[in-house]
Coordinates of C-alpha atoms in Angstrom, one line a residue:
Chain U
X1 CA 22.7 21.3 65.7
X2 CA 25.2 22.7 63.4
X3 CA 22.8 23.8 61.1
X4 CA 21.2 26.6 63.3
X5 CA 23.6 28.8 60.7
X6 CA 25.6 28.6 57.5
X7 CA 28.4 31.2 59.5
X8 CA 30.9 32.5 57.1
X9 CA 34.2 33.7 58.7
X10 CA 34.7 37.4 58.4
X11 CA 31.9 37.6 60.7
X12 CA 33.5 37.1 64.1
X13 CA 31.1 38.6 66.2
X14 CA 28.2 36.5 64.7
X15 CA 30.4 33.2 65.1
X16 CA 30.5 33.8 68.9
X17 CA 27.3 34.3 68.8
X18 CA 26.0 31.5 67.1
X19 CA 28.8 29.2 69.2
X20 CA 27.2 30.5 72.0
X21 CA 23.6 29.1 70.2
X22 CA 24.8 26.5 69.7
X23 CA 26.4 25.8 73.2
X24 CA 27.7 22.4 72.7
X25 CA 24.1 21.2 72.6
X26 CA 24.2 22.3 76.2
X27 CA 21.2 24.2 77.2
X28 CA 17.5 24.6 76.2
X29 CA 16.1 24.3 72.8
X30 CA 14.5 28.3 73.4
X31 CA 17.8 29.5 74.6
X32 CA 19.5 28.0 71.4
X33 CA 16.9 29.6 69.4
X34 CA 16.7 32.9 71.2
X35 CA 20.5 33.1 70.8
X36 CA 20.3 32.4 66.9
X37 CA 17.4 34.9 66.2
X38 CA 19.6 37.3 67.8
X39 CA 22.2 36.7 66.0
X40 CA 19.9 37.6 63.0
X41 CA 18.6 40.4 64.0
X42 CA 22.3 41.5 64.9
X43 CA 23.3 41.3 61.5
X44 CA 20.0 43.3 60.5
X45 CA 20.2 45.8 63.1
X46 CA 20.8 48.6 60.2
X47 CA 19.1 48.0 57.6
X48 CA 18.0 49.6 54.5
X49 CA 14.9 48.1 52.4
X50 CA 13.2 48.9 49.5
X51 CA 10.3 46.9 48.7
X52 CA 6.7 46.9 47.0
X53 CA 3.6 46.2 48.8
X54 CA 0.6 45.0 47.1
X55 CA -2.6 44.0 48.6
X56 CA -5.2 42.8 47.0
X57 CA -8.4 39.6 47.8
X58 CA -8.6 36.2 47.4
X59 CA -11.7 33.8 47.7
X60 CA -12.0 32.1 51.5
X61 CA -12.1 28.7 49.3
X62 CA -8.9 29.5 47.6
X63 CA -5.4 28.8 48.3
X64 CA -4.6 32.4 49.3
X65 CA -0.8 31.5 48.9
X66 CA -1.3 30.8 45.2
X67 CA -1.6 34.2 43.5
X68 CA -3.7 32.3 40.7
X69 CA -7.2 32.7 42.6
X70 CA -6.5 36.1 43.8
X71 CA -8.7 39.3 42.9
X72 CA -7.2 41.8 41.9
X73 CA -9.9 44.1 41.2
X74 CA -12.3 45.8 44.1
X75 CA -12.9 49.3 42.4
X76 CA -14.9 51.5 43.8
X77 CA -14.2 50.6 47.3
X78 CA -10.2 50.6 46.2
X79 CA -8.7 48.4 48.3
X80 CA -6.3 46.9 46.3
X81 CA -3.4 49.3 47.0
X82 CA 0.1 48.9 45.3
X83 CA 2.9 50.8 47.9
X84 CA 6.3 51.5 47.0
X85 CA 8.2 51.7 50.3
X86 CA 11.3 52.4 51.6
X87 CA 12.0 51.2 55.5
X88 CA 15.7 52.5 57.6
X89 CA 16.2 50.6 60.4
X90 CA 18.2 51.2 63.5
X91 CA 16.9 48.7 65.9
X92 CA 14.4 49.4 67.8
X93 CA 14.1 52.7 65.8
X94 CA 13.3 53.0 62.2
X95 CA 11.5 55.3 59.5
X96 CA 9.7 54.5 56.8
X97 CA 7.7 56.0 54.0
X98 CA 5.3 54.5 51.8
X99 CA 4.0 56.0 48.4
X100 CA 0.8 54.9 46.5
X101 CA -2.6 55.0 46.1
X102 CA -3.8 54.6 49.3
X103 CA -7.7 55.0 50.1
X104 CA -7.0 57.9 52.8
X105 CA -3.3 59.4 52.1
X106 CA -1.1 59.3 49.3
X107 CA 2.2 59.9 51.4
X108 CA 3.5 58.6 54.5
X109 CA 6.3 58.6 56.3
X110 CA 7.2 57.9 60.0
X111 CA 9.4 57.2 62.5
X112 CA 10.0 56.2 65.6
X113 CA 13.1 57.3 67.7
X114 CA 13.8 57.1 71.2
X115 CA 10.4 56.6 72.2
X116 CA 9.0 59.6 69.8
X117 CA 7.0 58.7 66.9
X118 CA 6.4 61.6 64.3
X119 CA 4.1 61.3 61.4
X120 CA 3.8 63.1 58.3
X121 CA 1.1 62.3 55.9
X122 CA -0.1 64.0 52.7
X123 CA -3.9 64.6 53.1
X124 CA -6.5 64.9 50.2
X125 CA -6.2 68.5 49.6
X126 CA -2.8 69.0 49.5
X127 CA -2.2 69.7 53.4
X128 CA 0.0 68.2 55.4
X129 CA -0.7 66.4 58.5
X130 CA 2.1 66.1 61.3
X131 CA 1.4 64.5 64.2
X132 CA 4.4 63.8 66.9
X133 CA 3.4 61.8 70.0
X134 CA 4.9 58.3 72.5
X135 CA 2.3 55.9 70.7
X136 CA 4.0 53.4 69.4
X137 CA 1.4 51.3 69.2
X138 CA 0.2 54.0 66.0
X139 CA 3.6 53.9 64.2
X140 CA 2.2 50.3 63.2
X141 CA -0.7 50.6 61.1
X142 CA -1.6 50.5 57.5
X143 CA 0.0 47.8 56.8
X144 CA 1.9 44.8 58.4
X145 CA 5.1 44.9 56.8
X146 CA 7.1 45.5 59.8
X147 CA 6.7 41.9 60.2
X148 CA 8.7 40.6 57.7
X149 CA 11.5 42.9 59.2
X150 CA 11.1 41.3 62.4
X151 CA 9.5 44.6 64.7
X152 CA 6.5 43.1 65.5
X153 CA 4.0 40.0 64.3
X154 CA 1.3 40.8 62.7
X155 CA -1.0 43.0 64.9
X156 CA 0.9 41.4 67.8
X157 CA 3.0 44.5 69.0
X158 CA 6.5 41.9 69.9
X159 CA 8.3 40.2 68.2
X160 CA 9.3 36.6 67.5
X161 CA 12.5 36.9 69.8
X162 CA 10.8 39.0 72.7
X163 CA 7.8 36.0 73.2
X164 CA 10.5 33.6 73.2
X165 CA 12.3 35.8 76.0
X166 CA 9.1 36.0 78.0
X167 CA 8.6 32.4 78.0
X168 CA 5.0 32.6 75.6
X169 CA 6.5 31.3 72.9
X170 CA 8.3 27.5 73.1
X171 CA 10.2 25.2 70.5
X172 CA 7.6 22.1 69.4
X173 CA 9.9 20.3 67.2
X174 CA 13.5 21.1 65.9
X175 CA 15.1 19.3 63.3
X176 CA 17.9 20.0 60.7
X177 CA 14.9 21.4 58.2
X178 CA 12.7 23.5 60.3
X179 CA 12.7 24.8 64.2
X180 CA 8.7 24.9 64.7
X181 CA 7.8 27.2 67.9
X182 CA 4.3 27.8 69.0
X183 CA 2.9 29.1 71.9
X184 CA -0.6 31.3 73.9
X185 CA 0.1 35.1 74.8
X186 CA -2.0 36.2 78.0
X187 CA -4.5 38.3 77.2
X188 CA -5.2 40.2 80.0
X189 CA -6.0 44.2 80.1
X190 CA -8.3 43.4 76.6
X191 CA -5.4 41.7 74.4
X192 CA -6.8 39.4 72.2
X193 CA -5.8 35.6 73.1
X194 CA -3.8 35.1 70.6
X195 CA -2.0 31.4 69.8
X196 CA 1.1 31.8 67.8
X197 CA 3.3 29.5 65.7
X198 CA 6.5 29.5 63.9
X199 CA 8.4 28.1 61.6
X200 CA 12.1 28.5 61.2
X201 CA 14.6 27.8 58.8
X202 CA 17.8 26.6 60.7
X203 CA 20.0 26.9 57.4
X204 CA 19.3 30.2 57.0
X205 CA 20.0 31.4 60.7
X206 CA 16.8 31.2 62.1
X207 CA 14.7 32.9 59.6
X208 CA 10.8 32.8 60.0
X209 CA 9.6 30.8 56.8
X210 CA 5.8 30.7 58.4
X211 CA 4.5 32.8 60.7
X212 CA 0.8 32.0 62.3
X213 CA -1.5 33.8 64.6
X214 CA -5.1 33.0 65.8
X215 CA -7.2 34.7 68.5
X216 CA -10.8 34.0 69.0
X217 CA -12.6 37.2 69.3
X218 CA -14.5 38.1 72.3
X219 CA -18.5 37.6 72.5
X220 CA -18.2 35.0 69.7
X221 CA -17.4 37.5 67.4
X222 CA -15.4 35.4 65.2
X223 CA -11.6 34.7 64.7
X224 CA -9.2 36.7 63.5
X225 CA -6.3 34.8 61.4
X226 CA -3.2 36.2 60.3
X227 CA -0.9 33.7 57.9
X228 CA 2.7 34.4 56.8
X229 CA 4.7 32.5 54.5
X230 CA 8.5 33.6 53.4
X231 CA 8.7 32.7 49.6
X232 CA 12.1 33.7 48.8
X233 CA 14.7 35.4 51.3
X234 CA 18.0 37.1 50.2
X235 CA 21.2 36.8 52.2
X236 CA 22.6 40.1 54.2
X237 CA 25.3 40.7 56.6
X238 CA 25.7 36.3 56.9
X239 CA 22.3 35.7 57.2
X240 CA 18.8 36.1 55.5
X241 CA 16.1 38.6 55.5
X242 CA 13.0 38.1 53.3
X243 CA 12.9 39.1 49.9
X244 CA 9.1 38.1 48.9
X245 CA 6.6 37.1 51.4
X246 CA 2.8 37.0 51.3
X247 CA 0.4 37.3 54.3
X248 CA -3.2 36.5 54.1
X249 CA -5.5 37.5 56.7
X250 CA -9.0 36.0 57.3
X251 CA -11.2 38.7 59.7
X252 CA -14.4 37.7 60.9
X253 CA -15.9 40.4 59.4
X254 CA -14.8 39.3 55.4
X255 CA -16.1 35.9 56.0
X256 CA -15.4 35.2 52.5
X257 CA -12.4 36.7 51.5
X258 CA -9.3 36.3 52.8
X259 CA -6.9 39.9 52.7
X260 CA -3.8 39.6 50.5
X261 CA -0.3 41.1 51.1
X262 CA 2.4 40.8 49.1
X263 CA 5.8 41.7 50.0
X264 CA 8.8 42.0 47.5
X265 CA 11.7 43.3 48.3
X266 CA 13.7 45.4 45.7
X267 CA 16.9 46.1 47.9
X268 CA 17.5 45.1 50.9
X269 CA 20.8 46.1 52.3
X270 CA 22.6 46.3 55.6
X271 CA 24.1 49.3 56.2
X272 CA 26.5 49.7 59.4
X273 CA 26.7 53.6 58.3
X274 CA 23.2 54.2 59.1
X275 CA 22.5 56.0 62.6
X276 CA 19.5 57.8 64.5
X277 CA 19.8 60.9 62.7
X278 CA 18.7 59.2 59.5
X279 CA 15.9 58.3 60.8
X280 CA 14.5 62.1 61.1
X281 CA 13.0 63.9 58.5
X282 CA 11.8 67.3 57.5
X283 CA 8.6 68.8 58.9
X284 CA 7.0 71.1 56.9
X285 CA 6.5 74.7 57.2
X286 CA 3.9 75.7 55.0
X287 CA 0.5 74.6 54.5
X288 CA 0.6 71.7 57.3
X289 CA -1.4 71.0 60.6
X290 CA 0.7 70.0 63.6
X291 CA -0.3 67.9 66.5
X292 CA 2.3 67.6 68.9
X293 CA 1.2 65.1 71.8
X294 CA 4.6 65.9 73.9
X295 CA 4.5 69.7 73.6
X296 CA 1.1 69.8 73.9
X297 CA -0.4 72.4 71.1
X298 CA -2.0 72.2 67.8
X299 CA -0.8 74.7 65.2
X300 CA -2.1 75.1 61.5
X301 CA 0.4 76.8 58.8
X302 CA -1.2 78.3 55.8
X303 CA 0.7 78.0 52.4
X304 CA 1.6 81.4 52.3
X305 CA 3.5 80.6 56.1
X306 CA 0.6 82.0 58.8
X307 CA -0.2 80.2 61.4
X308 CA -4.2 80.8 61.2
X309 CA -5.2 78.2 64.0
X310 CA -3.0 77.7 67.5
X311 CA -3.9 76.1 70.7
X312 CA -2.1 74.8 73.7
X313 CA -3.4 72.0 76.0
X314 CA -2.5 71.7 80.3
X315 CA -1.8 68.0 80.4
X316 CA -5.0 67.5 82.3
X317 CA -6.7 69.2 79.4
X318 CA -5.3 67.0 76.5
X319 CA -5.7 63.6 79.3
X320 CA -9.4 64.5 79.6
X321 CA -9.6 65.0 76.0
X322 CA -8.2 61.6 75.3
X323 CA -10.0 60.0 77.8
X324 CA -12.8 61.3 76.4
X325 CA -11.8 59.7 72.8
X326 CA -10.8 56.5 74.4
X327 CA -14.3 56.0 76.1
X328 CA -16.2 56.9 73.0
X329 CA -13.9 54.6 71.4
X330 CA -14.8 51.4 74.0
X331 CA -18.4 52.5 73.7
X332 CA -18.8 52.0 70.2
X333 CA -17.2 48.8 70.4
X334 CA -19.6 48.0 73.5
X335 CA -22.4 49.5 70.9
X336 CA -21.3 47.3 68.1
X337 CA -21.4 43.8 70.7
X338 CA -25.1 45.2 71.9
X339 CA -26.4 45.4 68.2
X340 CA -25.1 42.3 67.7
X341 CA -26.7 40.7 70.7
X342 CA -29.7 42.2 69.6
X343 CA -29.7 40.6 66.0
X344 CA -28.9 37.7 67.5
X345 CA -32.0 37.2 69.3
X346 CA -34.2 39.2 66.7
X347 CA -32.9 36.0 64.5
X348 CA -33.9 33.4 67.4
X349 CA -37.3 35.3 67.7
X350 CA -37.9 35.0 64.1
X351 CA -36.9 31.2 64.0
X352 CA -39.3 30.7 66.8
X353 CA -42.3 32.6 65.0
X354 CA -41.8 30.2 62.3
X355 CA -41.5 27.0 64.2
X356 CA -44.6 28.2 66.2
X357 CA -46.5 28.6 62.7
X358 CA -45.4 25.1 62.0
X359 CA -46.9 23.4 64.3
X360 CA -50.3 25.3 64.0
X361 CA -50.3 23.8 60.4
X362 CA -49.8 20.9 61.5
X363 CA -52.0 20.7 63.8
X364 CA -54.4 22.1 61.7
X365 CA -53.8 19.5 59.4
X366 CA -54.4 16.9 62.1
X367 CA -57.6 18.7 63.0
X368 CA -58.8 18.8 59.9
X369 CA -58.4 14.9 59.0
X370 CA -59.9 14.1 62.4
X371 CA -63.2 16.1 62.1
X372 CA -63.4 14.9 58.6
X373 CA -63.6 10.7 59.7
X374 CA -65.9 11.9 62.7
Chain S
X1 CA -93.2 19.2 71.2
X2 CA -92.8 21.2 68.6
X3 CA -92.7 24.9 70.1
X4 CA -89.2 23.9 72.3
X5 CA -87.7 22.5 68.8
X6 CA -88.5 25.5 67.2
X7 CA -86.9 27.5 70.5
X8 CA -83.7 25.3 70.2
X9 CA -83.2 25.4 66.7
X10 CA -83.7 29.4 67.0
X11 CA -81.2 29.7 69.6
X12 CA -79.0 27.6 67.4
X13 CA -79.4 30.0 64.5
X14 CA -78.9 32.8 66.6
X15 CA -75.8 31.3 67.9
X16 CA -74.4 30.7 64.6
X17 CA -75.5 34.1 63.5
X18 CA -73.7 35.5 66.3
X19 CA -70.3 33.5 65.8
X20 CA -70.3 34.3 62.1
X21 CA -70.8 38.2 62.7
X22 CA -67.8 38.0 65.6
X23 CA -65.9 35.9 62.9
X24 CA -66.5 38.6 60.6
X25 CA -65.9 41.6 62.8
X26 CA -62.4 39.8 63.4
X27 CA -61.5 39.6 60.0
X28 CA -62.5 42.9 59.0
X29 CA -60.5 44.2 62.0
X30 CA -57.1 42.0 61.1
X31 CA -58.1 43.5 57.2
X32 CA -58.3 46.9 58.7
X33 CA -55.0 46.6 60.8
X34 CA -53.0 45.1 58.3
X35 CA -54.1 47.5 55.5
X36 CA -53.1 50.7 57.3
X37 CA -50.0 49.4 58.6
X38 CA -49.0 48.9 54.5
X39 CA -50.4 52.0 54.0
X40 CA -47.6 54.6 55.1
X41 CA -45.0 52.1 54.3
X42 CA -46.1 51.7 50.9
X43 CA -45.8 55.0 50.2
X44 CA -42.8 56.5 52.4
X45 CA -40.3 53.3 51.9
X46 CA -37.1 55.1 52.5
X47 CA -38.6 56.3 56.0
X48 CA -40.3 53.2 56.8
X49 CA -36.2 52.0 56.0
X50 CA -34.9 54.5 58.6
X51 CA -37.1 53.3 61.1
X52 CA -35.5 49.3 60.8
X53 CA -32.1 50.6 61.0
X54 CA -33.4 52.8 63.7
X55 CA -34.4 49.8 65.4
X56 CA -31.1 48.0 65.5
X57 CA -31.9 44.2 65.5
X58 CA -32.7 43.8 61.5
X59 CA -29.2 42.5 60.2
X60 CA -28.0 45.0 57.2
X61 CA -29.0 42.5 54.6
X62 CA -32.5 42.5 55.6
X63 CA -33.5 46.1 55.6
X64 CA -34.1 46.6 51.8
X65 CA -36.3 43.1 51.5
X66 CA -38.2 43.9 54.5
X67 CA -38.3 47.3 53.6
X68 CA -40.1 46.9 50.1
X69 CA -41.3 43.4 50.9
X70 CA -43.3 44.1 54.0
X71 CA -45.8 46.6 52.6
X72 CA -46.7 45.0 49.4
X73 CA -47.3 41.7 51.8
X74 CA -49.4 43.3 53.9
X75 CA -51.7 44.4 52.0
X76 CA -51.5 41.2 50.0
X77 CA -52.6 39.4 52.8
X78 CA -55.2 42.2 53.7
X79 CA -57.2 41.8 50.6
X80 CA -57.1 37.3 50.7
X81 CA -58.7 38.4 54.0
X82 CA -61.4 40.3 52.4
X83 CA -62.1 38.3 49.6
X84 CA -61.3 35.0 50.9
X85 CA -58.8 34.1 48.1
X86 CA -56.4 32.0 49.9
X87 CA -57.5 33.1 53.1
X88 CA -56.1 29.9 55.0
X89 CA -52.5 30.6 53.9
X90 CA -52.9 34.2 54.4
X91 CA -54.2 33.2 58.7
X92 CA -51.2 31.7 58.6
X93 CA -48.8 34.8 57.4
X94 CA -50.7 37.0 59.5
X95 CA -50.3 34.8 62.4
X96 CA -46.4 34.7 61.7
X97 CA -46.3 38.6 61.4
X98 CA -48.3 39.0 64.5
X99 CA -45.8 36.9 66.3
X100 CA -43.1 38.4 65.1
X101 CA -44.3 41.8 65.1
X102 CA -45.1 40.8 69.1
X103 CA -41.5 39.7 69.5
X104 CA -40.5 42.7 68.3
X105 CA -41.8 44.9 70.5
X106 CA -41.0 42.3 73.3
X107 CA -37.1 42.4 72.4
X108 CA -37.7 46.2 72.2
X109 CA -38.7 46.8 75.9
X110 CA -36.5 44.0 77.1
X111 CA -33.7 46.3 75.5
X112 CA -35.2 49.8 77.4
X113 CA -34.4 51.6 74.2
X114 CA -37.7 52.4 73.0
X115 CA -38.1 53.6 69.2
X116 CA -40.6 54.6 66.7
X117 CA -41.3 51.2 64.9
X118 CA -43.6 51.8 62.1
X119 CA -45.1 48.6 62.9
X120 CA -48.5 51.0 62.8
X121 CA -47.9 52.9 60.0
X122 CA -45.4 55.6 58.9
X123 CA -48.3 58.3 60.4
X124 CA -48.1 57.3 64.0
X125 CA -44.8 57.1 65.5
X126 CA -45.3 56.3 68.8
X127 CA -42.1 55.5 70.8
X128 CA -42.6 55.5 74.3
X129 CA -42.8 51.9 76.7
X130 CA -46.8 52.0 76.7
X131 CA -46.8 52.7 72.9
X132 CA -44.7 49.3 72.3
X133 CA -47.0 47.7 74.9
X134 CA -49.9 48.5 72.8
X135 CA -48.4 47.4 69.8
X136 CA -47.1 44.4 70.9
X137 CA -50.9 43.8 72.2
X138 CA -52.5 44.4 68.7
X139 CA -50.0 42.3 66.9
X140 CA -50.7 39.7 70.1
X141 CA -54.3 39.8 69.0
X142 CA -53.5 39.6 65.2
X143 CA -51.5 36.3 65.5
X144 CA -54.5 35.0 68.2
X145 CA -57.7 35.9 66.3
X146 CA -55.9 34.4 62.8
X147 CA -55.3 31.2 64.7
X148 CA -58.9 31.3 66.0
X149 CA -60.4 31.8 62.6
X150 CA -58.4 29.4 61.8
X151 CA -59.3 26.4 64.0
X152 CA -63.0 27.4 64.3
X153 CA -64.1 26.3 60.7
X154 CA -65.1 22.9 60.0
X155 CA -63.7 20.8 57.3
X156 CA -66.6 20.7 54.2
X157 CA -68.5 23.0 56.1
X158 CA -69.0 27.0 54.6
X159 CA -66.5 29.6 56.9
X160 CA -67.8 31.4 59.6
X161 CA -66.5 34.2 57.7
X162 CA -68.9 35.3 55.1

């Protein structure tokens, strides 16, 4: 039990708390583990991280964990991208911004503060593109990196600590080496049924070494596989955070390819100095299109400062709007299910023309040896 | 005795006479509907492409070999009918095309969206329920006749179809 954390002594708060993990080996094997991981996140509540973010391929029949068989070449589709990010966390809030030669921006950043997420993003002719609304659920895309700092797993929009708190998520096994967890999320309202397991390293308070996710798509369309494994971590504020991780996800739809991410960290640094206000940046003033989701009203700046495009929404206006968006959304996924319902039995129809033509040759065959001895 | 031997052997003739000329009309009509349905699609391939992915049941993969495939076959298969080289393997594609062609148009109305095919040509673009129904009926009658032809001929003995 004592290895749930190697707990140095100037940290006082994080000794009670990881007493209180510990709890005398009183209590339940979740509670101990909830109690460590929050100890963790404690110590990384403010954190600043540097880190570079590659993505790249790797053959379904490889191991995508060994960067030998990966392909690091998809030109002209460019999909391998090469970030350099910086991430400021205030939990829950934080801002990033990532930098590189992404396929649809070149510059990000965004944050998310008291419930407001504001994005800025540099688009392919030099505008900018601001766009401030409550969706947090947007803050998370391109890329899943806000899993190795413990926001969120994977496309899985809680973390490792708030599935154990709800009760999804359970400890298997727990031994001196690793803490394995593991556990089914409901899936009502559309969610995708995902199973999740984890694996923990005790010695190093609690830090997720392998992270796994797995949901079965609806319809039979497949399964959706997220992998994480923590190669090296790199301790902060008395405990660890990861310093290179790589994540391979196999999607139904790349049936043969696995997607590559790889995470290493340049700096990762907890600093108790860092507050909210950090987390806001700069909108700009010239030569920008804003969409602000809370004041309701679109605006577009020239470069030369005039506003040449303005419009203001009613709530009802902007809800019908999205409502609208949101339906032509579901329909084209209901589109994509019927057209592949329909290929589906085009295929069956096909196979059953040719079994049909089959069996007339052979029973012309037949026929033919038969009227020949008669 | 020998004027009602002459009678049957007549009426035999005239039998046989009759089966080969419906034999013939047949093939000439599966040579005739097979060769104008290459026609258009020979020459207007990216349309006759359009129309597949129009259709919305031909995985991705398949449009370009069916696309430039099809045509060329058809009319393949058109002239082993006319000149009888390799005319039993060619009942047999045509009875596969019909089929499928058939279960096209089947999976078609089943679905209530109609849309122009091709299956007749690039020319005619018929897209309504009865239009399908008619099609589906000629490609019915392609696979049917084929077998017929098929099965009709005797082993050593000459085709119907001359």
């Amino acid at each position: 039990m004592l290895a749930y954390a190697r707990i140095p002594e100037r940290s006082a708060l994080l000794l009670l708390v990881n007493l209180s993990a510990l709890g005398l080996g009183l209590g339940r094997p979740e509670e101990r583990v909830i109690q460590a991981i929050q100890g963790r996140l404690e110590a990384t509540g403010k954190l600043y991280v540097e880190f570079q973010w590659y993505q790249c391929w790797a053959p379904r029949k490889s191991d995508p964990f060994d960067s030998r068989g990966w392909l690091h070449a998809d030109e002209p589709e460019g999909t391998v991208y090469n970030l350099d990010c910086r991430l400021w966390l205030v939990r829950p809030d934080l801002k990033f911004h990532l930098r590189g030669p992404l396929t649809w921006n070149r510059d990000i950043t965004q944050s998310w503060v008291d419930g407001l997420r504001t994005s800025k993003s540099l688009q392919d002719g030099g505008a900018w593109s601001v766009v401030i609304d409550e969706e947090r659920w947007n803050l998370f895309g391109p890329v899943p990196f806000l899993t190795l700092v413990e926001v969120e797993i994977f496309d899985i929009r809680q973390s490792l600590l708030e599935l154990l708190q709800a009760g999804h998520v359970h400890v298997e096994t727990e031994s001196a080496d690793a803490v394995r967890l593991s556990g089914k999320l409901p899936h009502e309202g559309g969610a995708l049924p995902w199973v999740v397991r984890a694996s923990l390293d005790p010695s190093r308070g609690c830090l997720p070494t392998e992270l796994e996710a797995e949901a079965a798509i609806p319809n039979r369309r497949g399964t959706i596989r997220w992998h994480m494994k923590a190669i090296r971590s790199v301790p902060v504020n008395d405990t660890h955070a990861p310093a290179e991780a790589i994540i391979a996800l196999g999607a139904p739809q790349e049936p043969d390819r696995y997607l590559i991410y790889h995470y290493r960290a340049i700096t990762v640094e907890g600093r108790p100095g860092l507050s909210k206000s950090d987390l806001t940046f700069q909108i700009p003033e010239r030569n920008v299109t804003i969409v602000d989701e809370v004041n309701l009203y679109t605006r577009s700046i020239s470069a030369e400062g005039k506003v040449y495009n303005e419009e203001k929404w009613t709530r009802e206006q902007r809800d019908r709007d999205l409502a609208l968006i949101r339906q032509s959304f579901t329909d084209s996924l209901g589109a994509k299910a019927i057209l592949a319902s329909r290929q589906r039995m085009f295929s069956l129809m096909v196979i059953g023309c040719g079994v049909t033509v089959v069996a007339l040759v052979g029973a012309w065959v037949w026929r033919r040896q038969r009227l020949r001895y008669t | 005795m020998e004027a009602p031997k002459a009678a049957v052997h007549l009426n035999l003739e005239k039998a046989r006479w009759r089966a080969a000329l419906s034999a013939n009309t047949v093939r000439w009509l599966l040579v005739l509907i097979l060769a104008w349905s290459a026609g258009g699609k020979l020459f207007w391939p990216e349309r006759f492409g359009g129309l597949l992915r129009g259709l919305g049941m031909i995985p991705q993969a398949l449009v370009a070999p069916i696309q430039y495939g099809l045509p060329p076959l058809e009319l393949i298969l058109a002239l082993a009918l006319a000149s009888h080289v390799g005319r039993t393997a060619a009942l047999f594609a045509t009875i596969f095309l019909g089929l499928a062609f058939a279960g096209v148009h089947g999976l078609v109305l089943i679905s209530g969206t109609v849309v122009p095919c091709g299956c007749a040509g690039i020319a005619v673009r018929w897209d309504s329920p009865w239009a399908h129904v008619l099609v589906a009926t000629v490609c019915g009658f392609m696979a049917v006749s084929s077998t017929g032809l098929l099965f009709s001929d005797r082993p050593g003995a000459p085709s119907r179809c001359r």
